[in-house]
Amino acid sequence: MIPRPLIIDCDPGVDDAIALLLALASPAEFDLLGVTTVAGNVPLSLTTANARRICHLAQRADVPVYAGCPRPLLRSLTTAEDIHGATGLQGAALPEPALPLPAQHAVAFLIEQFTTASAPITLATLGPLTNLAVALIQCPKIAQGIDRVVIMGGSLGGGNVTPAAEFNIYVDPHAAKVVVEAGLPLTMIGLDVTHQVVTTPERLTALENLGTPVGKAAAGMLRYYGQLDVERYGLAAPPLHDPCVVAYLLRPDLFTGRPMHLAIETEGSLCLGRTVANAYPTAAAPANATVIETVDAEGFYTLLTERLGKL
């Protein structure tokens, strides 16, 4: 099997960190060309340092990390330290990143990769869509070099930062609108799916029992992460959002979804950032995304634990 060329755009964040570890543990499936960071869960300086820490933890010095946009297109930045902790990786004491930080901006890296690639590249987005939107605005022809974009963001129902909006889309709804309207092959994995993937005590123990630095770090982060969501939504355990994107690319058979017309609300004050998905597309509003609806949570955690055990 030829590894899939992949770029991960993220804002680590605990769940981003777990997603990165899952990708870094899968070299047979992914040719990970680079990781780009954006402000989101915590400010850009922290998301960039955290991505580098995770690559160092996984002993993947071959994967470069590029710092991207420090704020949304039009709005001031909203962060989520209440979920991820002040550093973004609460629960894990990771060393300072040893990898050098390239001078190239993440947007320039995306444009370069998508315009020069010999084969189309998959982009996994785990945070606000600012970097991709800016790249599309600067160089629309990058769409020709994109195989698909798999987004963790949005919701078919309610949100998690407002009653209407999921965090990644809410932070930069104008960027999300640019991406959704760019004619790209899109897959959306929203809260309806990720709230099915909860870190039960048994699943947490399985990660801890790996007995490796990666297993201990992952368990430590997940022990802290998501408790607010448990209380807010009455879930059995904390949900795990971003790794669903990487798991979908590894094992699409664990997920089900269907084509829908996707739009982003950028005008209303009450529904700013809402993802409006129409499961019954029309000629006037044709399907422009595959929206995932279900996941085999047990299969997901089996995959996650098995792969992290390889690091």
Short mmCIF file of C-alpha atoms in Angstrom, two decimals:
data_model
loop_
_atom_site.label_atom_id
_atom_site.label_comp_id
_atom_site.label_asym_id
_atom_site.label_seq_id
_atom_site.Cartn_x
_atom_site.Cartn_y
_atom_site.Cartn_z
CA MET A 1 0.00 0.00 0.00
CA ILE A 2 1.29 3.45 -0.92
CA PRO A 3 0.97 5.86 2.02
CA ARG A 4 -1.56 8.65 1.53
CA PRO A 5 0.03 12.13 1.31
CA LEU A 6 -1.41 13.99 4.30
CA ILE A 7 -1.19 17.39 5.98
CA ILE A 8 -2.76 17.99 9.39
CA ASP A 9 -3.94 21.50 10.26
CA CYS A 10 -4.60 21.78 13.99
CA ASP A 11 -4.74 23.79 17.22
CA PRO A 12 -3.43 21.44 19.96
CA GLY A 13 -5.43 21.04 22.37
CA VAL A 14 -5.69 17.65 23.98
CA ASP A 15 -7.86 15.99 21.35
CA ASP A 16 -5.65 17.41 18.56
CA ALA A 17 -2.67 15.87 20.37
CA ILE A 18 -4.33 12.44 20.43
CA ALA A 19 -5.20 12.81 16.73
CA LEU A 20 -1.60 13.72 15.90
CA LEU A 21 -0.33 10.70 17.83
CA LEU A 22 -2.72 8.43 15.92
CA ALA A 23 -1.46 9.79 12.60
CA LEU A 24 2.20 9.66 13.66
CA ALA A 25 1.70 6.03 14.66
CA SER A 26 0.47 5.14 11.15
CA PRO A 27 3.42 5.60 8.76
CA ALA A 28 2.29 2.75 6.53
CA GLU A 29 -0.96 4.59 5.80
CA PHE A 30 0.16 8.24 5.89
CA ASP A 31 3.01 10.12 4.30
CA LEU A 32 2.70 13.01 6.77
CA LEU A 33 4.15 15.94 4.84
CA GLY A 34 3.79 18.42 7.68
CA VAL A 35 1.66 19.80 10.49
CA THR A 36 0.29 23.34 10.32
CA THR A 37 -0.97 25.17 13.37
CA VAL A 38 -3.59 27.84 13.93
CA ALA A 39 -4.87 29.78 16.92
CA GLY A 40 -7.91 28.13 18.45
CA ASN A 41 -8.00 26.04 21.60
CA VAL A 42 -5.12 28.17 22.87
CA PRO A 43 -3.13 31.00 21.23
CA LEU A 44 -0.83 30.26 18.29
CA SER A 45 2.40 30.25 20.29
CA LEU A 46 1.04 27.40 22.40
CA THR A 47 -0.60 25.41 19.60
CA THR A 48 2.68 25.50 17.67
CA ALA A 49 4.81 24.49 20.65
CA ASN A 50 2.32 21.74 21.52
CA ALA A 51 2.39 20.25 18.02
CA ARG A 52 6.18 20.18 18.18
CA ARG A 53 6.06 18.55 21.63
CA ILE A 54 3.79 15.80 20.32
CA CYS A 55 6.06 15.08 17.34
CA HIS A 56 9.00 14.90 19.75
CA LEU A 57 7.07 12.55 22.06
CA ALA A 58 6.31 10.27 19.11
CA GLN A 59 9.98 10.37 18.01
CA ARG A 60 8.97 11.71 14.62
CA ALA A 61 11.59 14.39 14.01
CA ASP A 62 10.95 13.93 10.28
CA VAL A 63 7.60 15.75 10.48
CA PRO A 64 7.93 19.56 10.26
CA VAL A 65 5.55 21.92 12.05
CA TYR A 66 4.60 25.29 10.52
CA ALA A 67 3.04 28.15 12.48
CA GLY A 68 0.00 29.73 10.83
CA CYS A 69 -2.62 32.39 11.47
CA PRO A 70 -2.72 33.92 14.97
CA ARG A 71 -6.35 35.08 14.76
CA PRO A 72 -9.56 34.56 12.76
CA LEU A 73 -10.27 36.41 9.51
CA LEU A 74 -12.67 39.00 10.92
CA ARG A 75 -13.37 38.25 14.58
CA SER A 76 -11.31 38.39 17.73
CA LEU A 77 -9.96 35.06 18.94
CA THR A 78 -12.00 32.81 21.24
CA THR A 79 -9.99 30.13 23.08
CA ALA A 80 -10.85 27.09 25.21
CA GLU A 81 -8.48 26.89 28.16
CA ASP A 82 -11.43 25.78 30.29
CA ILE A 83 -11.43 22.53 28.31
CA HIS A 84 -7.74 22.01 27.53
CA GLY A 85 -6.00 23.78 30.41
CA ALA A 86 -3.79 26.85 30.37
CA THR A 87 -1.10 25.21 28.24
CA GLY A 88 -3.51 23.36 25.97
CA LEU A 89 -2.10 19.98 27.05
CA GLN A 90 -3.13 19.83 30.69
CA GLY A 91 -2.30 16.50 32.31
CA ALA A 92 0.93 15.75 30.46
CA ALA A 93 4.35 17.11 31.39
CA LEU A 94 6.08 17.13 28.01
CA PRO A 95 9.58 18.47 27.40
CA GLU A 96 10.24 21.63 25.46
CA PRO A 97 10.14 20.92 21.73
CA ALA A 98 13.52 20.03 20.28
CA LEU A 99 12.51 20.36 16.63
CA PRO A 100 13.43 23.65 14.97
CA LEU A 101 10.50 25.78 13.84
CA PRO A 102 10.66 26.45 10.09
CA ALA A 103 10.51 30.10 9.07
CA GLN A 104 7.92 29.40 6.37
CA HIS A 105 4.36 30.40 7.27
CA ALA A 106 1.78 27.61 7.34
CA VAL A 107 -0.29 29.26 4.60
CA ALA A 108 2.76 29.48 2.32
CA PHE A 109 3.52 25.82 3.08
CA LEU A 110 -0.03 24.79 2.15
CA ILE A 111 0.09 26.74 -1.11
CA GLU A 112 3.50 25.30 -1.99
CA GLN A 113 2.46 21.73 -1.25
CA PHE A 114 -0.87 21.85 -3.05
CA THR A 115 0.54 23.54 -6.17
CA THR A 116 3.64 21.36 -6.58
CA ALA A 117 2.47 17.94 -5.41
CA SER A 118 2.86 15.05 -7.84
CA ALA A 119 -0.31 13.51 -6.40
CA PRO A 120 -3.32 15.16 -4.69
CA ILE A 121 -2.93 15.63 -0.93
CA THR A 122 -5.46 14.95 1.81
CA LEU A 123 -5.91 17.72 4.38
CA ALA A 124 -7.19 16.90 7.86
CA THR A 125 -8.42 20.01 9.68
CA LEU A 126 -8.79 19.77 13.44
CA GLY A 127 -9.23 23.43 14.38
CA PRO A 128 -10.56 26.70 12.96
CA LEU A 129 -10.29 26.80 9.18
CA THR A 130 -8.34 30.07 8.97
CA ASN A 131 -5.16 28.71 7.39
CA LEU A 132 -6.98 26.90 4.60
CA ALA A 133 -9.29 29.84 3.93
CA VAL A 134 -6.38 32.26 3.62
CA ALA A 135 -4.57 29.83 1.31
CA LEU A 136 -7.68 29.55 -0.90
CA ILE A 137 -8.08 33.34 -1.00
CA GLN A 138 -4.43 33.88 -1.89
CA CYS A 139 -4.22 31.05 -4.41
CA PRO A 140 -7.56 29.52 -5.51
CA LYS A 141 -5.81 27.02 -7.79
CA ILE A 142 -4.62 25.03 -4.76
CA ALA A 143 -7.99 23.27 -4.96
CA GLN A 144 -6.56 21.26 -7.87
CA GLY A 145 -3.96 19.72 -5.57
CA ILE A 146 -6.38 18.69 -2.82
CA ASP A 147 -7.63 15.12 -2.82
CA ARG A 148 -10.09 15.80 -0.01
CA VAL A 149 -10.54 17.85 3.15
CA VAL A 150 -11.82 16.06 6.25
CA ILE A 151 -13.07 18.56 8.83
CA MET A 152 -13.67 18.11 12.52
CA GLY A 153 -16.25 20.79 13.05
CA GLY A 154 -19.89 21.64 13.01
CA SER A 155 -22.96 19.78 14.11
CA LEU A 156 -26.27 18.57 12.75
CA GLY A 157 -27.86 19.59 16.04
CA GLY A 158 -26.75 21.93 18.80
CA GLY A 159 -23.36 23.43 19.43
CA ASN A 160 -20.82 23.25 22.24
CA VAL A 161 -19.75 26.88 22.50
CA THR A 162 -23.19 28.39 21.85
CA PRO A 163 -26.53 26.60 21.50
CA ALA A 164 -26.08 26.81 17.73
CA ALA A 165 -22.37 26.50 17.00
CA GLU A 166 -19.52 24.04 17.43
CA PHE A 167 -16.22 25.57 18.61
CA ASN A 168 -14.01 25.19 15.52
CA ILE A 169 -16.59 26.75 13.22
CA TYR A 170 -17.63 29.42 15.72
CA VAL A 171 -14.06 30.66 16.21
CA ASP A 172 -13.79 31.56 12.52
CA PRO A 173 -17.13 31.18 10.74
CA HIS A 174 -16.03 33.39 7.85
CA ALA A 175 -13.11 31.06 7.13
CA ALA A 176 -15.45 28.07 7.30
CA LYS A 177 -17.73 29.77 4.78
CA VAL A 178 -14.81 30.29 2.38
CA VAL A 179 -13.84 26.63 2.64
CA VAL A 180 -17.35 25.25 2.28
CA GLU A 181 -18.03 27.38 -0.78
CA ALA A 182 -14.72 26.60 -2.51
CA GLY A 183 -15.96 23.49 -4.32
CA LEU A 184 -13.58 21.14 -2.51
CA PRO A 185 -14.28 17.45 -1.79
CA LEU A 186 -15.36 17.87 1.84
CA THR A 187 -16.16 15.46 4.64
CA MET A 188 -17.56 16.89 7.89
CA ILE A 189 -17.31 15.06 11.20
CA GLY A 190 -19.30 17.00 13.78
CA LEU A 191 -20.44 16.79 17.36
CA ASP A 192 -23.19 14.30 16.51
CA VAL A 193 -20.42 11.79 15.79
CA THR A 194 -17.76 12.78 18.29
CA HIS A 195 -20.20 12.71 21.20
CA GLN A 196 -20.60 9.00 20.44
CA VAL A 197 -16.87 8.49 21.06
CA VAL A 198 -16.43 8.81 24.82
CA THR A 199 -13.40 7.96 26.92
CA THR A 200 -14.82 5.57 29.47
CA PRO A 201 -12.71 4.54 32.48
CA GLU A 202 -12.07 1.16 30.83
CA ARG A 203 -10.82 2.80 27.62
CA LEU A 204 -8.64 5.21 29.60
CA THR A 205 -7.15 2.32 31.57
CA ALA A 206 -6.32 0.50 28.33
CA LEU A 207 -4.25 3.48 27.18
CA GLU A 208 -2.56 3.80 30.55
CA ASN A 209 -1.75 0.09 30.55
CA LEU A 210 0.34 0.49 27.41
CA GLY A 211 3.06 1.46 29.89
CA THR A 212 4.86 3.68 27.38
CA PRO A 213 5.59 7.42 27.52
CA VAL A 214 2.98 7.95 24.81
CA GLY A 215 0.36 5.86 26.62
CA LYS A 216 0.99 7.64 29.90
CA ALA A 217 0.89 11.08 28.30
CA ALA A 218 -2.32 10.29 26.41
CA ALA A 219 -4.00 8.92 29.53
CA GLY A 220 -2.83 11.88 31.59
CA MET A 221 -4.27 14.39 29.14
CA LEU A 222 -7.54 12.52 28.75
CA ARG A 223 -7.97 12.18 32.50
CA TYR A 224 -8.26 15.97 32.71
CA TYR A 225 -9.86 16.72 29.36
CA GLY A 226 -13.57 16.94 28.71
CA GLN A 227 -14.96 16.89 32.23
CA LEU A 228 -16.85 20.11 31.54
CA ASP A 229 -18.56 18.48 28.55
CA VAL A 230 -19.60 15.53 30.71
CA GLU A 231 -21.32 17.86 33.15
CA ARG A 232 -22.80 20.08 30.46
CA TYR A 233 -24.24 17.40 28.17
CA GLY A 234 -24.81 14.54 30.59
CA LEU A 235 -22.45 12.24 28.70
CA ALA A 236 -21.24 8.98 30.18
CA ALA A 237 -17.62 10.10 29.75
CA PRO A 238 -15.63 12.84 27.97
CA PRO A 239 -16.02 12.91 24.16
CA LEU A 240 -12.98 12.69 21.89
CA HIS A 241 -13.42 14.91 18.84
CA ASP A 242 -10.39 15.39 16.59
CA PRO A 243 -9.03 11.82 16.46
CA CYS A 244 -12.23 10.87 14.63
CA VAL A 245 -10.83 12.58 11.53
CA VAL A 246 -7.66 10.48 11.51
CA ALA A 247 -9.60 7.33 12.38
CA TYR A 248 -11.95 8.03 9.47
CA LEU A 249 -9.00 8.23 7.08
CA LEU A 250 -7.59 4.99 8.49
CA ARG A 251 -10.84 3.05 8.82
CA PRO A 252 -13.75 4.62 6.93
CA ASP A 253 -15.68 1.40 7.50
CA LEU A 254 -16.12 2.46 11.15
CA PHE A 255 -18.25 5.44 10.04
CA THR A 256 -21.44 6.10 8.11
CA GLY A 257 -22.58 9.29 6.42
CA ARG A 258 -24.27 10.69 3.36
CA PRO A 259 -24.05 13.61 0.92
CA MET A 260 -25.63 16.85 2.12
CA HIS A 261 -25.69 20.53 1.27
CA LEU A 262 -23.61 22.36 3.86
CA ALA A 263 -23.73 26.09 4.60
CA ILE A 264 -22.26 28.29 7.33
CA GLU A 265 -24.18 31.04 9.15
CA THR A 266 -22.06 34.21 9.36
CA GLU A 267 -24.69 36.93 9.79
CA GLY A 268 -26.99 36.18 12.71
CA SER A 269 -25.93 36.95 16.27
CA LEU A 270 -27.81 34.01 17.81
CA CYS A 271 -26.72 31.41 15.27
CA LEU A 272 -23.26 32.70 14.25
CA GLY A 273 -21.13 29.73 13.22
CA ARG A 274 -23.98 27.27 12.83
CA THR A 275 -23.46 24.54 10.24
CA VAL A 276 -26.71 24.21 8.29
CA ALA A 277 -26.77 20.78 6.68
CA ASN A 278 -29.58 19.78 4.35
CA ALA A 279 -29.89 16.00 4.05
CA TYR A 280 -32.19 16.47 1.05
CA PRO A 281 -30.16 18.47 -1.47
CA THR A 282 -31.86 20.24 -4.35
CA ALA A 283 -30.78 21.49 -7.74
CA ALA A 284 -30.48 24.97 -6.28
CA ALA A 285 -28.53 23.72 -3.27
CA PRO A 286 -26.74 20.52 -4.35
CA ALA A 287 -24.71 18.28 -2.08
CA ASN A 288 -21.29 19.79 -1.40
CA ALA A 289 -20.07 17.60 1.48
CA THR A 290 -20.26 14.14 2.94
CA VAL A 291 -21.58 14.53 6.47
CA ILE A 292 -20.73 11.69 8.85
CA GLU A 293 -23.53 10.61 11.19
CA THR A 294 -22.43 7.48 13.09
CA VAL A 295 -19.25 5.80 14.34
CA ASP A 296 -18.40 2.42 15.80
CA ALA A 297 -16.97 3.78 19.06
CA GLU A 298 -15.62 0.44 20.26
CA GLY A 299 -13.83 -0.09 16.97
CA PHE A 300 -12.47 3.44 17.16
CA TYR A 301 -10.94 2.91 20.61
CA THR A 302 -9.52 -0.46 19.65
CA LEU A 303 -7.80 1.20 16.69
CA LEU A 304 -6.55 4.11 18.81
CA THR A 305 -5.12 1.92 21.57
CA GLU A 306 -3.49 -0.50 19.14
CA ARG A 307 -1.82 2.29 17.16
CA LEU A 308 -0.60 4.30 20.14
CA GLY A 309 0.93 1.09 21.44
CA LYS A 310 3.30 1.20 18.46
CA LEU A 311 4.88 4.49 19.48
#
